[in-house]
PDB file of C-alpha atoms in Angstrom:
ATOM      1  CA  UNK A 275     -15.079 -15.113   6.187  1.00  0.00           C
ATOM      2  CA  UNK A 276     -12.780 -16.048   9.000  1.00  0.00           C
ATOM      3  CA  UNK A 277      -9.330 -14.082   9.624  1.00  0.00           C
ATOM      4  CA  UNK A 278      -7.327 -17.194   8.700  1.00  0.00           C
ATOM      5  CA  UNK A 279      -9.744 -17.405   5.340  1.00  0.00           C
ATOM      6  CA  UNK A 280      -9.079 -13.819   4.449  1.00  0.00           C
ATOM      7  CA  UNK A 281      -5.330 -14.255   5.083  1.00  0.00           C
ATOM      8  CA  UNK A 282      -5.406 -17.421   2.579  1.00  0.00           C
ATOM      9  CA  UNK A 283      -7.489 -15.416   0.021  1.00  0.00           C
ATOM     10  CA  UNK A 284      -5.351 -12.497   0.187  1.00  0.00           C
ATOM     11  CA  UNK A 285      -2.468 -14.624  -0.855  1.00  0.00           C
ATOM     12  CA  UNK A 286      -3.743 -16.281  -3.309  1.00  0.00           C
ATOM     13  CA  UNK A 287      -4.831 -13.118  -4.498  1.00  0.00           C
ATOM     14  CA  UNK A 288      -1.450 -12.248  -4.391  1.00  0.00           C
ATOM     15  CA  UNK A 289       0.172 -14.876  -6.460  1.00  0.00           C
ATOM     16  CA  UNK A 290      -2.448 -14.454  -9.395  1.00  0.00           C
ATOM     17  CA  UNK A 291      -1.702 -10.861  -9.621  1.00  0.00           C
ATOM     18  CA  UNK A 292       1.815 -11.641  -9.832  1.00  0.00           C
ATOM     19  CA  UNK A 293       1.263 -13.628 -12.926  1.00  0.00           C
ATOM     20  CA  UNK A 294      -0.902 -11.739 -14.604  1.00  0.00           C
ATOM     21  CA  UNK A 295      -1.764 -13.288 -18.259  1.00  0.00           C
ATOM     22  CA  UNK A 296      -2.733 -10.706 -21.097  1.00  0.00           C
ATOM     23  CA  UNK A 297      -3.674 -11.224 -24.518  1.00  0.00           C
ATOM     24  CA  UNK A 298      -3.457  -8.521 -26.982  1.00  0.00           C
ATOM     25  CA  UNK A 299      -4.958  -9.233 -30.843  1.00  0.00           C
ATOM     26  CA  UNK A 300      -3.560 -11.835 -32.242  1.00  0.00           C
ATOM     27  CA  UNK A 301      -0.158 -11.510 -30.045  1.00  0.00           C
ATOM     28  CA  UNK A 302       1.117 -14.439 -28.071  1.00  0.00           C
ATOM     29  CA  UNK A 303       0.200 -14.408 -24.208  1.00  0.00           C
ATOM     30  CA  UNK A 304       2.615 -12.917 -22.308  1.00  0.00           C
ATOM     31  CA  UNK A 305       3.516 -12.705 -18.581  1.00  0.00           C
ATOM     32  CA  UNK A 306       3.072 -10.228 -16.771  1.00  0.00           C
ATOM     33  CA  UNK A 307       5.396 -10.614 -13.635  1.00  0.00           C
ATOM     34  CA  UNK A 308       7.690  -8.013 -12.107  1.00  0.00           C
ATOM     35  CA  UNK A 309      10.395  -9.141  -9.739  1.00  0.00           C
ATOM     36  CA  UNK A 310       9.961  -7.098  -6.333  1.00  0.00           C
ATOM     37  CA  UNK A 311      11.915  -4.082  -5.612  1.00  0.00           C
ATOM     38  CA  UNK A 312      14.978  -3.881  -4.667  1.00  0.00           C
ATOM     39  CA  UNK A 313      14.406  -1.849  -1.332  1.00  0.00           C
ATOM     40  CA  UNK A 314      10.680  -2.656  -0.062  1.00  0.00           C
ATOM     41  CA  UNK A 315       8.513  -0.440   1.856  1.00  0.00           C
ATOM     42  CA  UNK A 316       8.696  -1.024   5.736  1.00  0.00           C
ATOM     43  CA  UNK A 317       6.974  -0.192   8.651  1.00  0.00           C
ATOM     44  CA  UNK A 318       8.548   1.234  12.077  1.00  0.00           C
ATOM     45  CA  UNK A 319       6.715   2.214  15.304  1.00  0.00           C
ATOM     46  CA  UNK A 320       8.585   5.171  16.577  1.00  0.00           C
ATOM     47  CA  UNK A 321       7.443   6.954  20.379  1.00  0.00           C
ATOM     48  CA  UNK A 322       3.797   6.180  19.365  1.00  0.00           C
ATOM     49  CA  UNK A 323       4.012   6.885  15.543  1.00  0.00           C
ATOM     50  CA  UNK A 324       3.938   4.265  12.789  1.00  0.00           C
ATOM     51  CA  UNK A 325       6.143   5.326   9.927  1.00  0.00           C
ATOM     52  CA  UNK A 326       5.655   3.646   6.558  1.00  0.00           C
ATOM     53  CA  UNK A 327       8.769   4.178   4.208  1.00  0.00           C
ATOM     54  CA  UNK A 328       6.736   3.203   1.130  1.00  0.00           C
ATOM     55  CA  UNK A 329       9.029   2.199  -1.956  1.00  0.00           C
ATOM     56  CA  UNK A 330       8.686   2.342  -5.571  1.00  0.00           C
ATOM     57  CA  UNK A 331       5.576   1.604  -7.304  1.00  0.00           C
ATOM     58  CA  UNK A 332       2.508   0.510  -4.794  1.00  0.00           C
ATOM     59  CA  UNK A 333      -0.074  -0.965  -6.657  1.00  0.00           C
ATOM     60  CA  UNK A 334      -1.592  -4.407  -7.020  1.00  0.00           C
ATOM     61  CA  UNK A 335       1.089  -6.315  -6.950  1.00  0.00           C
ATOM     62  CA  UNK A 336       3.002  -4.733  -3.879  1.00  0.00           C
ATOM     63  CA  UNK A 337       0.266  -3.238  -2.052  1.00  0.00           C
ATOM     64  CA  UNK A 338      -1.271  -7.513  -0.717  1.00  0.00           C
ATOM     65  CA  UNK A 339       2.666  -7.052   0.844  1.00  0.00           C
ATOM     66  CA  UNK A 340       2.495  -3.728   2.682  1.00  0.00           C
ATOM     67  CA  UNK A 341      -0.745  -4.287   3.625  1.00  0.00           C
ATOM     68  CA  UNK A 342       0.372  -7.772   5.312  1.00  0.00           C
ATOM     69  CA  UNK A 343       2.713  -6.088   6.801  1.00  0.00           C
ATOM     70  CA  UNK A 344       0.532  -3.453   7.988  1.00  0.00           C
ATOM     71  CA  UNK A 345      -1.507  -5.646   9.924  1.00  0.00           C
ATOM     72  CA  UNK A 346       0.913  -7.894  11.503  1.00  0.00           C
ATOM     73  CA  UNK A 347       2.184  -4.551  13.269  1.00  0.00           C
ATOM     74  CA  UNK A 348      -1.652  -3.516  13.845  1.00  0.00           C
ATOM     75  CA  UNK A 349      -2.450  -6.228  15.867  1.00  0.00           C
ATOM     76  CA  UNK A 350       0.222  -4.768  18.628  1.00  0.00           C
ATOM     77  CA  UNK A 351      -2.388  -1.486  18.423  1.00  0.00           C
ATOM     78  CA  UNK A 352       0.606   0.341  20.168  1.00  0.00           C
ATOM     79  CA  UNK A 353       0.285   3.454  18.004  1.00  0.00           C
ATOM     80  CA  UNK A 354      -1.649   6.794  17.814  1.00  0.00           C
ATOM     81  CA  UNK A 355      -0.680   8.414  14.594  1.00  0.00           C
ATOM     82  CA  UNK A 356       0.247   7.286  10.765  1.00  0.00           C
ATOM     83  CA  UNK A 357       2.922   9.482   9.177  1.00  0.00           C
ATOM     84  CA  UNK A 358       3.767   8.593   5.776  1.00  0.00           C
ATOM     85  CA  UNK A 359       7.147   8.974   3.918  1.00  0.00           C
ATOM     86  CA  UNK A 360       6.858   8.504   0.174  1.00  0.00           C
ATOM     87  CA  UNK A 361      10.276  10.185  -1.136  1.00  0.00           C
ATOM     88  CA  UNK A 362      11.208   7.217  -2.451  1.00  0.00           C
ATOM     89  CA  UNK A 363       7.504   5.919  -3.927  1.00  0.00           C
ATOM     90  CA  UNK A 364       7.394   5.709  -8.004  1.00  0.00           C
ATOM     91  CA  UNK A 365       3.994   5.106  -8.216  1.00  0.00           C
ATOM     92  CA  UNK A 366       0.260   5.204  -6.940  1.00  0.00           C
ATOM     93  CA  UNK A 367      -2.632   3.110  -7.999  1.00  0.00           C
ATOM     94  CA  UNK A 368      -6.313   3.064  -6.542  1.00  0.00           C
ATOM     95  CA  UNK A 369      -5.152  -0.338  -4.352  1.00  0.00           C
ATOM     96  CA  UNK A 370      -2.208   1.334  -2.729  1.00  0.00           C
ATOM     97  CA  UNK A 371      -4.842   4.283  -2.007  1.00  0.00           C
ATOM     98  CA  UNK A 372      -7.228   1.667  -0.454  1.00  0.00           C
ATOM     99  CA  UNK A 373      -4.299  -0.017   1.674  1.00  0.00           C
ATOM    100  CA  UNK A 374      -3.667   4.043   2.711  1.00  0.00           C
ATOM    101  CA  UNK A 375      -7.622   4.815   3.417  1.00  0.00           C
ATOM    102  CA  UNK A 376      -7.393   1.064   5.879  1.00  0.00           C
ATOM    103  CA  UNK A 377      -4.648   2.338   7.591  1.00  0.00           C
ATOM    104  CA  UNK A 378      -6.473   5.986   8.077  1.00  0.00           C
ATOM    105  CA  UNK A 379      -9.545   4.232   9.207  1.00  0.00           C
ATOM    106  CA  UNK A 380      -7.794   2.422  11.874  1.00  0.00           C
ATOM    107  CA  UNK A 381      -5.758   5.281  13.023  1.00  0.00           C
ATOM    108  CA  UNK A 382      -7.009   7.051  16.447  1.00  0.00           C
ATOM    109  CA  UNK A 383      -6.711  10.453  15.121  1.00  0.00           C
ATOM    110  CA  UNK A 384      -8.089   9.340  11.693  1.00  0.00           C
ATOM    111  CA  UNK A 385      -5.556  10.722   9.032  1.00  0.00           C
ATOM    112  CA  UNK A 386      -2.401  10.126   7.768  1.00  0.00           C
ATOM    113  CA  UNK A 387       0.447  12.673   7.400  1.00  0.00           C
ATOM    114  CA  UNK A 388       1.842  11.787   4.022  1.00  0.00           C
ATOM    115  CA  UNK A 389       5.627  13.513   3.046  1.00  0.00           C
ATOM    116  CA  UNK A 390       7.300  13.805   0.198  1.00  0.00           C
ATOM    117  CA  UNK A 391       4.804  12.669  -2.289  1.00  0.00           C
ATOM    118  CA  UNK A 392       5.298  13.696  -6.136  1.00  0.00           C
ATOM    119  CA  UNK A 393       2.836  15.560  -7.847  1.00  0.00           C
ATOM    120  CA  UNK A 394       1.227  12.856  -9.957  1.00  0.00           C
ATOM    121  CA  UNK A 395       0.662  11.130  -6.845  1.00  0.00           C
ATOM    122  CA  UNK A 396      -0.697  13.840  -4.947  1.00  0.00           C
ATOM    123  CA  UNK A 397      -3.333  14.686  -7.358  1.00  0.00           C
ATOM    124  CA  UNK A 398      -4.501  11.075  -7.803  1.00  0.00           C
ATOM    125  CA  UNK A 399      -4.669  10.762  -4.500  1.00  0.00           C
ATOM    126  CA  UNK A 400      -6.705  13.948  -4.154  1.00  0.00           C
ATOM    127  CA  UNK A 401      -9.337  12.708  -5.941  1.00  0.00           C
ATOM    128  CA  UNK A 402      -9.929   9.079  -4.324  1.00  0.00           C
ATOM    129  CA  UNK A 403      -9.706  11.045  -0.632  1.00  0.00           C
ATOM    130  CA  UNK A 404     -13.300  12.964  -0.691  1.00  0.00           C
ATOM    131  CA  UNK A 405     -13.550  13.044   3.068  1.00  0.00           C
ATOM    132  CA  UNK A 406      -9.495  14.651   3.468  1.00  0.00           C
ATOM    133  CA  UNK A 407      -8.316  11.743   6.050  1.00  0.00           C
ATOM    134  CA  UNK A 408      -5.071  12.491   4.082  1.00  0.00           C
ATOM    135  CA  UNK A 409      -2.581  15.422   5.304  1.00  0.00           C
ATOM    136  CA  UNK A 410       0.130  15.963   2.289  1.00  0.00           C
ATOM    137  CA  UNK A 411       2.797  18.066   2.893  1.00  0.00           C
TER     138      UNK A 411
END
């Protein structure tokens, strides 16, 4: 699959998730959608460090964003380190993980320093990160 294919498929990926259908017994089908956050995460290169300010709840729906985001400023390759801040995160699920263990792989030193994480997180995230690319503090 080419890069402009994946881009395509990852947006379309995107709106589907955001419209989730689900059908429970014999209830009426019901949407699914959540309107974005109010703040979003973002993404800063700072002396040689990316900083990710992530931002509520990173999961399937938010997570096609941040990682869109993540490698526009990739492409520049003008960082050595990943440092996390996730104060203001609500919310972990496997895909935000994933979007977290693509960023570690492409990181020259190979792990992310993650701050500020709550404990739910930090367990769940314990579990999916077998091979410790991820430094919590």
């Amino acid at each position: 699959m080419t890069r402009r294919e994946t881009g395509k498929f990852h947006q379309e990926i995107a709106k589907l998730q955001a419209l989730r259908i689900s059908v429970r017994g014999d209830a009426p089908v019901e949407s699914r959608h959540r309107e974005p956050e109010k703040d979003s995460s973002t993404l800063v290169i700072d002396e040689g460090i990316l900083i990710v300010n992530l931002v509520g709840r990173i999961d399937a729906i938010s997570a096609p964003d941040l990682l869109q985001a993540y490698e526009t400023i990739a492409k520049g390759g003008c960082f050595q380190e990943i440092r996390v801040e996730a104060e203001k995160m609500t919310y972990l699920s496997s895909t935000g993980v994933r979007i977290l263990l693509l960023m570690a792989a492409d990181c020259q030193k190979g792990k992310i320093h993650i701050r500020h994480m709550n404990d739910t997180a930090k367990k769940f995230l314990a579990v999916n990160d077998p091979a410790g690319r991820f430094l919590v503090e």
